mmCIF file of C-alpha atoms in Angstrom:
data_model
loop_
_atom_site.group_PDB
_atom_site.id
_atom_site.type_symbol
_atom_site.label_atom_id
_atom_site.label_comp_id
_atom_site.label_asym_id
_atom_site.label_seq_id
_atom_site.Cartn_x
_atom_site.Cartn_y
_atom_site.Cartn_z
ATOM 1 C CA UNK A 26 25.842 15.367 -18.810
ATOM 2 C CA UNK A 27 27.174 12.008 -20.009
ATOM 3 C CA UNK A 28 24.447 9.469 -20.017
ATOM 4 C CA UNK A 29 25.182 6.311 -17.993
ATOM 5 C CA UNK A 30 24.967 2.750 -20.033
ATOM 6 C CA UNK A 31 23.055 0.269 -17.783
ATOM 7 C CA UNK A 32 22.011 -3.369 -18.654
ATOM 8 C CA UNK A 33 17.884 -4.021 -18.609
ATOM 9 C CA UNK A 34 17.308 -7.144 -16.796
ATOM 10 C CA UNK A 35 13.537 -8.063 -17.316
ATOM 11 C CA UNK A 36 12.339 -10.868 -14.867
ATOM 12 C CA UNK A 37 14.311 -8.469 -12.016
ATOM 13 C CA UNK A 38 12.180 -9.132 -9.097
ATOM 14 C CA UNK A 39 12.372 -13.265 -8.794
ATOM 15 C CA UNK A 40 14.649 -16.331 -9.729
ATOM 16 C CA UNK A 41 17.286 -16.009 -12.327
ATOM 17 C CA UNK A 42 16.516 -12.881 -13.028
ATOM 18 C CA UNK A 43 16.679 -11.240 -9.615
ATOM 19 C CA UNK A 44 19.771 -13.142 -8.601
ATOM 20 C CA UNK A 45 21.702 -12.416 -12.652
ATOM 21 C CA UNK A 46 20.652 -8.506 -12.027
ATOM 22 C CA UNK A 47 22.298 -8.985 -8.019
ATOM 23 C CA UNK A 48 25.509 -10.588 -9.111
ATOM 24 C CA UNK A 49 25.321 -7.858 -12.324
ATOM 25 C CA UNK A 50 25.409 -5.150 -10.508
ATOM 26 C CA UNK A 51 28.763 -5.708 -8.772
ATOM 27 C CA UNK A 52 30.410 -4.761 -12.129
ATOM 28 C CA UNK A 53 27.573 -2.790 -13.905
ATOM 29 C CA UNK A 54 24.425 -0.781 -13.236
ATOM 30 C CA UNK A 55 21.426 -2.531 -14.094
ATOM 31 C CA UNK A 56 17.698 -1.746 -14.674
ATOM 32 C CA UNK A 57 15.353 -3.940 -12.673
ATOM 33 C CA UNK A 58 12.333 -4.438 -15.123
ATOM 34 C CA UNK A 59 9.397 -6.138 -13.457
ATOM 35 C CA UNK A 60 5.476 -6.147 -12.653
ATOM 36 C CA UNK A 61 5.747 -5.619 -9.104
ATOM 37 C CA UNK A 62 7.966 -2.271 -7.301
ATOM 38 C CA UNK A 63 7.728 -3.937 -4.089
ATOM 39 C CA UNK A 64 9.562 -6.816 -5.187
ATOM 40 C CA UNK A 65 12.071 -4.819 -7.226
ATOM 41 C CA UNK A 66 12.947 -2.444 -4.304
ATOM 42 C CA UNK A 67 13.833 -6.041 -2.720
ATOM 43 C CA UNK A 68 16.080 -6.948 -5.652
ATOM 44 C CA UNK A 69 17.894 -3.472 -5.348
ATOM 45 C CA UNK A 70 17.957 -3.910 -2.202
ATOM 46 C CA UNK A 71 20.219 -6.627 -2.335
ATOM 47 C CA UNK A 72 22.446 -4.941 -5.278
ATOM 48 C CA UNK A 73 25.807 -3.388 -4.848
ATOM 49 C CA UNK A 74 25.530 0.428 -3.446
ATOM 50 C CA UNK A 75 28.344 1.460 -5.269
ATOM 51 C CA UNK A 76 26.769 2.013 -8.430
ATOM 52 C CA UNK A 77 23.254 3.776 -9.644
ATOM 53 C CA UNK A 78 20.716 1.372 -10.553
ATOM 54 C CA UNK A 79 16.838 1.954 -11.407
ATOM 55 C CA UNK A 80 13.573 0.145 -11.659
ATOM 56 C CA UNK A 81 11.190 -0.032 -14.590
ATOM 57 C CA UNK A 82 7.878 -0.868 -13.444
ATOM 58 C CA UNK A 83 6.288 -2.690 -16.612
ATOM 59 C CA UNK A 84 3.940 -5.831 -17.338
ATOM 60 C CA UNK A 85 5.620 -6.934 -20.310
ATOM 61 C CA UNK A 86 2.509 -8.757 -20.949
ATOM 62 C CA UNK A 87 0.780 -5.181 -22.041
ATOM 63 C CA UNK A 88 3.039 -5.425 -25.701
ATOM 64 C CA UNK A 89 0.861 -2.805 -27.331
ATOM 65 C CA UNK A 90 2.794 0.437 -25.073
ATOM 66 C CA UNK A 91 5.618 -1.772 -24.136
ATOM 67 C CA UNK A 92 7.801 -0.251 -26.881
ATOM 68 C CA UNK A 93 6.126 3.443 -25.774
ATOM 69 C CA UNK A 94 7.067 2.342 -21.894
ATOM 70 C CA UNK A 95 10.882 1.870 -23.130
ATOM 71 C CA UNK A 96 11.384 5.056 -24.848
ATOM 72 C CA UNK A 97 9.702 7.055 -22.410
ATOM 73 C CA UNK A 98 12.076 5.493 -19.298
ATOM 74 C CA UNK A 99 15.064 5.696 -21.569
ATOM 75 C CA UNK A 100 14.429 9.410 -22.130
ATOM 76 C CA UNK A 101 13.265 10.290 -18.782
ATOM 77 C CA UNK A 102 16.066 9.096 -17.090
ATOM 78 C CA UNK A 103 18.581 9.868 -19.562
ATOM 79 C CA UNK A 104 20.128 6.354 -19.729
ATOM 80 C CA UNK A 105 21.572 3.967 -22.186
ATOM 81 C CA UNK A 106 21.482 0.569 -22.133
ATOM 82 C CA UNK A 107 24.626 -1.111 -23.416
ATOM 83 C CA UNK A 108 23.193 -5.196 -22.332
ATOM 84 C CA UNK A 109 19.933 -6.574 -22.205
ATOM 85 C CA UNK A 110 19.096 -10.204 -20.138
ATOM 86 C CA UNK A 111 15.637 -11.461 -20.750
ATOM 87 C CA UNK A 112 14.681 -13.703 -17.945
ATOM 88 C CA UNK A 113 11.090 -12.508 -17.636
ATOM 89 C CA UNK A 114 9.089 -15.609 -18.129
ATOM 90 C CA UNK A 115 5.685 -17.742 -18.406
ATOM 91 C CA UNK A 116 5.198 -20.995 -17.895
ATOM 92 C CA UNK A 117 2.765 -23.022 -16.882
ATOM 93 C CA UNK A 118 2.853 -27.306 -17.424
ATOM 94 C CA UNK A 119 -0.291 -27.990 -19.656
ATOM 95 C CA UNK A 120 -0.911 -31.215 -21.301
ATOM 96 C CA UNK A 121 -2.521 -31.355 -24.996
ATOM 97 C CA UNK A 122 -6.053 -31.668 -24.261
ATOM 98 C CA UNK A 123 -6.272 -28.490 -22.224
ATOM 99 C CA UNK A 124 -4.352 -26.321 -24.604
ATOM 100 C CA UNK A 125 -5.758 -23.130 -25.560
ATOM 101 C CA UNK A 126 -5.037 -20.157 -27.080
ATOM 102 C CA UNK A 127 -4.913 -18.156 -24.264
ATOM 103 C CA UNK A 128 -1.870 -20.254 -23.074
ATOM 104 C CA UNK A 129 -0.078 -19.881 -26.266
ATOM 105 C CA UNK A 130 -0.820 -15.974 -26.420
ATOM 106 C CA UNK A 131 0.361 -15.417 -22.612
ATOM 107 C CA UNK A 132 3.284 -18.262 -23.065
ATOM 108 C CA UNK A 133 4.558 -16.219 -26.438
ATOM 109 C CA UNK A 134 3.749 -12.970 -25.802
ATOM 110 C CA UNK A 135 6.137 -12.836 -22.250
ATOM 111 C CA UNK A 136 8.412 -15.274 -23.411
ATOM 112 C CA UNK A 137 9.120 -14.465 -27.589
ATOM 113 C CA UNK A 138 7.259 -11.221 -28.306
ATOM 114 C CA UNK A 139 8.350 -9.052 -25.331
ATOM 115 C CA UNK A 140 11.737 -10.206 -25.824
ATOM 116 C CA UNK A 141 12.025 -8.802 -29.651
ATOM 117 C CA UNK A 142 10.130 -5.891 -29.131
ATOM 118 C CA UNK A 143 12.585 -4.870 -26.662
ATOM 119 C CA UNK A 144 15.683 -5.458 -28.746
ATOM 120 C CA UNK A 145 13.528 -3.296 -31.743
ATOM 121 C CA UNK A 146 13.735 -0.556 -29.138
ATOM 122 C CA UNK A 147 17.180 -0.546 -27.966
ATOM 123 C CA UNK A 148 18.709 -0.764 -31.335
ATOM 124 C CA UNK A 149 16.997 2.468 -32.762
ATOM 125 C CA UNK A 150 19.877 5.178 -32.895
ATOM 126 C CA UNK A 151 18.309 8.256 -31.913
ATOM 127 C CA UNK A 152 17.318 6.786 -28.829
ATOM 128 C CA UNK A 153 19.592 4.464 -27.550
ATOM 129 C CA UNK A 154 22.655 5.659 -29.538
ATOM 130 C CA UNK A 155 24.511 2.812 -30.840
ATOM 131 C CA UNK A 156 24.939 1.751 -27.145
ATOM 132 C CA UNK A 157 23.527 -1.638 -27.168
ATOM 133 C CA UNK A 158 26.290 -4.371 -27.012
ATOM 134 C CA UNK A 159 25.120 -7.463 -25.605
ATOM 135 C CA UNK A 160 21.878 -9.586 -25.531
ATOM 136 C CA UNK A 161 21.257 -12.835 -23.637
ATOM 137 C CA UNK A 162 18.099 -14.219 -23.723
ATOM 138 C CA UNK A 163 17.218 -16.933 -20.535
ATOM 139 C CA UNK A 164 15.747 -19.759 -22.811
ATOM 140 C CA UNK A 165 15.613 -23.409 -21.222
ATOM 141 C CA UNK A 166 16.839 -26.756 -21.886
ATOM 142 C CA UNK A 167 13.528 -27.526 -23.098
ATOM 143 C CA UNK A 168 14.100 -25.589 -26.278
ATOM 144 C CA UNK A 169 16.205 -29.064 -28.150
ATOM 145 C CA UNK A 170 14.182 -31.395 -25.962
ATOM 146 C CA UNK A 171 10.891 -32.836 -25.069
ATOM 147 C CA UNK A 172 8.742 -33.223 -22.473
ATOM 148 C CA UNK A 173 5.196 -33.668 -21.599
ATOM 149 C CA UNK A 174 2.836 -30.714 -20.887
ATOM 150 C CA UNK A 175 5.438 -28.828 -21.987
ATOM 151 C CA UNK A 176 4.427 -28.189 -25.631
ATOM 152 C CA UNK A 177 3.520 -24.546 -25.018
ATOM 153 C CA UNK A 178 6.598 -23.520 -23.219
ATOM 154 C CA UNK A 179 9.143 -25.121 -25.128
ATOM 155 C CA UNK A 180 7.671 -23.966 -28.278
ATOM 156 C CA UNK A 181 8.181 -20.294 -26.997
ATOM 157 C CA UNK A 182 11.807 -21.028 -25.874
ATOM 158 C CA UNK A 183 12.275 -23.083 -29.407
ATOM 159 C CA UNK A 184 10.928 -19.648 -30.650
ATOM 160 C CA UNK A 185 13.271 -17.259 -28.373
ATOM 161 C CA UNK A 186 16.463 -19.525 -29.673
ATOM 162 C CA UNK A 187 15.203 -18.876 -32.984
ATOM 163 C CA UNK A 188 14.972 -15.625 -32.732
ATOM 164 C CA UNK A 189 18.412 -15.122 -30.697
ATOM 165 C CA UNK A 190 20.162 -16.933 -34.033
ATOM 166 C CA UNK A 191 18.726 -14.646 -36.261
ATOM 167 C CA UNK A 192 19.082 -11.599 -34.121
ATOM 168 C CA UNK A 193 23.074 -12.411 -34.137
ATOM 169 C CA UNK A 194 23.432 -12.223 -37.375
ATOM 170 C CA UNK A 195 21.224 -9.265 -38.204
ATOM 171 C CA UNK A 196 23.198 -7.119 -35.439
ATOM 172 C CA UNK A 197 26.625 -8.559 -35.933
ATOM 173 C CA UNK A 198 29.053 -6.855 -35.440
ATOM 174 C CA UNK A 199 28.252 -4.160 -33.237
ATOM 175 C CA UNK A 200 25.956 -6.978 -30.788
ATOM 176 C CA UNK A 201 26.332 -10.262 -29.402
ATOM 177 C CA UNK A 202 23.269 -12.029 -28.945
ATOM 178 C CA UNK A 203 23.157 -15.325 -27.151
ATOM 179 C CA UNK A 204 21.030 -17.764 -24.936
ATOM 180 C CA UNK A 205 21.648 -19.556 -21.986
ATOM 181 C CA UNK A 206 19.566 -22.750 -21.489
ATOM 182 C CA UNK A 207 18.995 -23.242 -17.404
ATOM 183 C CA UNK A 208 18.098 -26.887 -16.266
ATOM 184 C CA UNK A 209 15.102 -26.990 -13.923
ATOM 185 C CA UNK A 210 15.522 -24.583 -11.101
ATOM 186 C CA UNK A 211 13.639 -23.949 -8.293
ATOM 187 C CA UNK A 212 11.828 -20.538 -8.393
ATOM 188 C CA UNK A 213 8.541 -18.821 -7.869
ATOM 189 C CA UNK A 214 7.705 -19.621 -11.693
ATOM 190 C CA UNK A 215 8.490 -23.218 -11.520
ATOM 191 C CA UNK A 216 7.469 -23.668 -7.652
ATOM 192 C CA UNK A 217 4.406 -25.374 -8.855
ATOM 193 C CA UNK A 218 6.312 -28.261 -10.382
ATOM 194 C CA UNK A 219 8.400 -28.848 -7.176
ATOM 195 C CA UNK A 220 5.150 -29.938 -4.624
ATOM 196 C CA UNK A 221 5.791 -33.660 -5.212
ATOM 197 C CA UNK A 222 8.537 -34.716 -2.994
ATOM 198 C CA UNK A 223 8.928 -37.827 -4.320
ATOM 199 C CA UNK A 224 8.571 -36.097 -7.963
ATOM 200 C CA UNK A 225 11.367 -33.613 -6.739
ATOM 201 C CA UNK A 226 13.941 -36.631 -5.843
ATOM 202 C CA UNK A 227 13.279 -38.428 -8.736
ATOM 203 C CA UNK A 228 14.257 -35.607 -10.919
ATOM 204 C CA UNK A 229 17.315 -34.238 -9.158
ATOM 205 C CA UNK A 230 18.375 -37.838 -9.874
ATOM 206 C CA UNK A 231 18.622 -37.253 -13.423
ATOM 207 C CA UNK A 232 20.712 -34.447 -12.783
ATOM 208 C CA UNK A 233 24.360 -35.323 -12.475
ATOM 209 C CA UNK A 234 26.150 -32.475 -10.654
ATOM 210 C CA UNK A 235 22.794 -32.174 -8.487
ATOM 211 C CA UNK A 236 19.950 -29.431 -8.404
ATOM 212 C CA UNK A 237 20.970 -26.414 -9.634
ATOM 213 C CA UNK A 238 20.195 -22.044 -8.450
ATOM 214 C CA UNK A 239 19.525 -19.260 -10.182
ATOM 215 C CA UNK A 240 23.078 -18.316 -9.450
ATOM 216 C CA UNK A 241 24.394 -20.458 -11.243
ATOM 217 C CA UNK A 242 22.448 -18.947 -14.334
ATOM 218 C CA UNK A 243 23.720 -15.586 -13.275
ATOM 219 C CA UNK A 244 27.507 -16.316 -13.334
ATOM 220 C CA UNK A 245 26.984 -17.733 -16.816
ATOM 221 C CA UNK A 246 24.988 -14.765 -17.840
ATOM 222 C CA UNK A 247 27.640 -12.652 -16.374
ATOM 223 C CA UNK A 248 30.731 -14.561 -18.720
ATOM 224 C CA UNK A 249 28.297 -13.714 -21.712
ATOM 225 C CA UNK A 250 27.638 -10.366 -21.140
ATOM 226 C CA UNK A 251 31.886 -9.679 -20.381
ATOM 227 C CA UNK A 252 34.016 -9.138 -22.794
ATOM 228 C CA UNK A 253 35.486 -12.748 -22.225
ATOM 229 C CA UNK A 254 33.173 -13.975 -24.808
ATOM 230 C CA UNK A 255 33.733 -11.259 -27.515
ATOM 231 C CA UNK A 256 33.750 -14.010 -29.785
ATOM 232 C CA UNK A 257 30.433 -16.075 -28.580
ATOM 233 C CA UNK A 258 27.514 -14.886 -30.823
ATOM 234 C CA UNK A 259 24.486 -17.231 -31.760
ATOM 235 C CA UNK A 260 24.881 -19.383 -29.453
ATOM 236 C CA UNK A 261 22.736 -21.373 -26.959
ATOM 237 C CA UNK A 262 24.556 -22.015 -23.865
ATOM 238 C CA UNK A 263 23.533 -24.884 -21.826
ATOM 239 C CA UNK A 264 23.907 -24.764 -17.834
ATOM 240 C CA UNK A 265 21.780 -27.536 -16.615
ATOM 241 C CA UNK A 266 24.351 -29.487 -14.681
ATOM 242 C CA UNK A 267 24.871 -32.067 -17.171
ATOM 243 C CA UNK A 268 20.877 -33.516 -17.110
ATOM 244 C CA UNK A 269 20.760 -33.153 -21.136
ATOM 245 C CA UNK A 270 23.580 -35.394 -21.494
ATOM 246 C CA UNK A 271 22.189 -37.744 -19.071
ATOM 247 C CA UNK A 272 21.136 -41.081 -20.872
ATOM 248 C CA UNK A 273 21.118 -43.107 -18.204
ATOM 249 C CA UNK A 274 18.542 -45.472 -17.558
ATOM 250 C CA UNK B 7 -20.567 -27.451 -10.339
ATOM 251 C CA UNK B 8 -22.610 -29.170 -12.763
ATOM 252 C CA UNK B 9 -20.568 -27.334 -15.553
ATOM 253 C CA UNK B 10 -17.220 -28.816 -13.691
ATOM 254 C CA UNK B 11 -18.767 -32.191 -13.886
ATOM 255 C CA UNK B 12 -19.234 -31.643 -17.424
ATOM 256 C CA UNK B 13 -15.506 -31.122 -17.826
ATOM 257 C CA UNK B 14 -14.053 -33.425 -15.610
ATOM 258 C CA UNK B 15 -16.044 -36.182 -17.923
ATOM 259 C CA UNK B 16 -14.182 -34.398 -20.571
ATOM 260 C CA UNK B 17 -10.938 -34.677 -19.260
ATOM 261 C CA UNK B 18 -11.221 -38.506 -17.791
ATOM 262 C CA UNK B 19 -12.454 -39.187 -21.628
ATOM 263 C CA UNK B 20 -15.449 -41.109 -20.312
ATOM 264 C CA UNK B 21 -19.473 -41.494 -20.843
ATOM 265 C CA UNK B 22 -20.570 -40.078 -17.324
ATOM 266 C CA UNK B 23 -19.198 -40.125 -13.835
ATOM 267 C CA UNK B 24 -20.216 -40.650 -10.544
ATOM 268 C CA UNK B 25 -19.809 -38.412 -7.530
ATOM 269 C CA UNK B 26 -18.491 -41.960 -5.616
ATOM 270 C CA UNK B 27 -15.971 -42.987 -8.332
ATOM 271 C CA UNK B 28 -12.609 -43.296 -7.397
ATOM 272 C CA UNK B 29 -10.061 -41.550 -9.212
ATOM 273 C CA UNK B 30 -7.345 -44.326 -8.564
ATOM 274 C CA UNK B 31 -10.012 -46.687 -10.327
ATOM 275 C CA UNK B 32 -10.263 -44.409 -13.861
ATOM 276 C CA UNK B 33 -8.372 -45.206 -16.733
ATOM 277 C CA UNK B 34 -6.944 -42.110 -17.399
ATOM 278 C CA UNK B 35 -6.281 -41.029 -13.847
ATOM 279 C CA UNK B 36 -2.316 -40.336 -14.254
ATOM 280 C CA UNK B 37 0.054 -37.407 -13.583
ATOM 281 C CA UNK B 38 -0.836 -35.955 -16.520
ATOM 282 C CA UNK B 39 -4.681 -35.963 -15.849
ATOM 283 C CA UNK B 40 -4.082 -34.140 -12.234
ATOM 284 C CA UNK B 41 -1.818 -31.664 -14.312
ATOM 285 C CA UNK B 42 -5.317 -31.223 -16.902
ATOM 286 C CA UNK B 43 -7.375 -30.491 -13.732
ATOM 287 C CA UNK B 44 -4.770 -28.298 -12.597
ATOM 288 C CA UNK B 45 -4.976 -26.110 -15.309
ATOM 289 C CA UNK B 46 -8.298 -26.531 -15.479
ATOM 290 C CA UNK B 47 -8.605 -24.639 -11.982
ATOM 291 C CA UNK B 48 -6.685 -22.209 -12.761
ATOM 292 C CA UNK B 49 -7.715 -21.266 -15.929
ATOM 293 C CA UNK B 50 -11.438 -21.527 -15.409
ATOM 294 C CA UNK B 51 -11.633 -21.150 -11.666
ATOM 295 C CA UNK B 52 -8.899 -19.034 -10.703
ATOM 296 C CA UNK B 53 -7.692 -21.480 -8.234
ATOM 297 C CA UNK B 54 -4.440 -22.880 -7.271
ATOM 298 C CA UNK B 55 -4.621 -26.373 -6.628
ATOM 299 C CA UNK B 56 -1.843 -29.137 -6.268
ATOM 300 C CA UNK B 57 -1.048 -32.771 -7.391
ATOM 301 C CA UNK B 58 -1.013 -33.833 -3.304
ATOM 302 C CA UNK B 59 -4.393 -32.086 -2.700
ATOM 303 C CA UNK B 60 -6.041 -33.542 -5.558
ATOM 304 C CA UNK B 61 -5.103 -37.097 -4.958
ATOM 305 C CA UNK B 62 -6.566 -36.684 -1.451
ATOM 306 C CA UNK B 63 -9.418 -36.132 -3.044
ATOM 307 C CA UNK B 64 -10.038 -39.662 -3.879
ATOM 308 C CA UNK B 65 -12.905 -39.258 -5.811
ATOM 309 C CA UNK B 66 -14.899 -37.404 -7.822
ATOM 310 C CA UNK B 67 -17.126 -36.132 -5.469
ATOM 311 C CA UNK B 68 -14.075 -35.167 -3.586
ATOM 312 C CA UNK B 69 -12.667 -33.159 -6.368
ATOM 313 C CA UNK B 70 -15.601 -31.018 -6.804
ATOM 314 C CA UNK B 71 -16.283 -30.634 -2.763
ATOM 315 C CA UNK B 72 -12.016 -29.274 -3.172
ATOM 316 C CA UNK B 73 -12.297 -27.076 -5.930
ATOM 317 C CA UNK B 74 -15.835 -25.817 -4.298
ATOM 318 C CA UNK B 75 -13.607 -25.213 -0.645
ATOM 319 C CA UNK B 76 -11.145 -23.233 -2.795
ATOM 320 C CA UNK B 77 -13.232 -21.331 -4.233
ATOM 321 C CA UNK B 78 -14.631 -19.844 -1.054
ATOM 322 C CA UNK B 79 -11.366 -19.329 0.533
#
């Protein structure tokens, strides 16, 4: 039987991830990769019928059988995986003085480590075949900028960007590897940062077009992954509604 | 909650506190000390607390009587 290629969205069952594997799976079938099967079965739930899609239930956070995980759902289900969109994520806002290495381990390890290991997996040929085409990686517009209590997290999504460069060149020609850096968006992850309604109006201010959704991530994700941007590799793509460019004030 | 007394001296950078202080009235009371005591919960406590609830707190006293109330809930 001809094995189906899917795209692995990790970070399936919330946010940008849930609503990039949604709009996805209009043209493509995707994996849902996530901690929680409840909250997957919502996400495919919400995907189009018309295609096959599947759920890999995996904390990413466990790295030592993560690679072990992946083969063992490739093989089982007799899938390839032709794209991979990392949108799982960690982040919590932690000033300087209560840094600790826990933060940086659970930061890096979700954001950075879980993201390469991944990639190591799907481009071994025996397993995945040569399938793999396409990798975007949800970094943040953190990763050129600054900000404070974010040291941890925009180190990791300095780190992903890093990676996503090299990556591009290392798999060229046969992938594409790029990044798309969201603004602030309003998700479970970041819900913590939104409790402050005064905070909240102040920083949608800064934001030219306005506050911004996950879809908007997912189109952009989408245009990456299509073969309109056959020629995009290395690249960090910024979709933050203009607040990067913003110096006013 | 004599260790988060300890801490919270830490994180307001002073000599000693008092249960009746006001937060509003400490130097380093700013958004990026309620984020500290934030983390602080969660990462030593296991509780989720927010900016809004902790300025209610007003003072000290009040931030230890909150992160004492979430604990038992």
């Amino acid at each position: 039987m001809e094995q189906a290629a899917y795209i692995l969205v990790t970070g399936a069952s919330s946010g940008i991830g849930k609503g990039t594997a949604i709009r996805l799976s209009a043209d493509y079938s995707v994996i849902l990769a996530g901690r929680d099967r409840a909250r997957l079965e919502e996400t495919l739930s919400a995907c189009d019928k018309d295609r096959n899609h599947l759920i890999w239930e995996y904390d990413l956070a466990d790295l030592p059988d993560l690679e072990g995980s992946l083969e063992r759902f490739i093989l089982e289900n007799n899938c390839l995986i032709s794209g991979f969109v990392h949108s799982a994520g960690y982040f919590k806002m932690v000033p300087v003085k209560m840094l600790s290495i826990a933060l940086f381990q659970n930061t890096f390890n979700i954001n950075v480590i879980a993201a390469a290991l991944i990639v190591k997996t799907l481009t071994k040929k025996k397993l995945n075949q040569g399938a793999l085409k396409n990798i975007v990686f949800i970094s943040s517009n953190i990763s050129n900028f600054g900000a404070k209590a974010f040291s941890a997290y925009s180190a990791s999504k300095s780190a992903v960007d890093g990676l996503m460069r090299s990556l591009a060149v290392e798999l060229a020609p046969a992938v594409r590897v790029n990044s798309v850096l969201p603004g602030g968006i309003r998700t479970a992850m970041t819900e913590h940062t939104y409790q402050d309604a005064e905070l909240v109006a102040r920083m949608y201010a800064v934001y030219p077009l306005g506050p911004g959704s996950a879809g908007d991530i997912a189109g952009t994700v989408r245009f990456l992954i299509s073969e309109d941007a056959r020629w995009i590799t290395g690249q960090q793509l910024v979709v933050d509604g203009g607040r990067t460019i913003n110096i006013t004030g | 909650m004599d260790e988060l007394f300890g801490q919270l001296v830490e994180i307001f950078e002073v000599e000693s506190l008092d249960p009746n202080d006001h937060l509003v009235d400490l130097d380093m009371w700013d958004s990026l000390t309620q984020l500290s005591i934030i983390a602080l919960a969660e990462e030593n406590y296991g509780i989720t607390i927010s900016a809004a609830e902790l300025r209610d707190a007003k003072t000290i006293g009040g931030v230890i009587s909150l992160f004492e109330n979430k604990q038992k809930s």
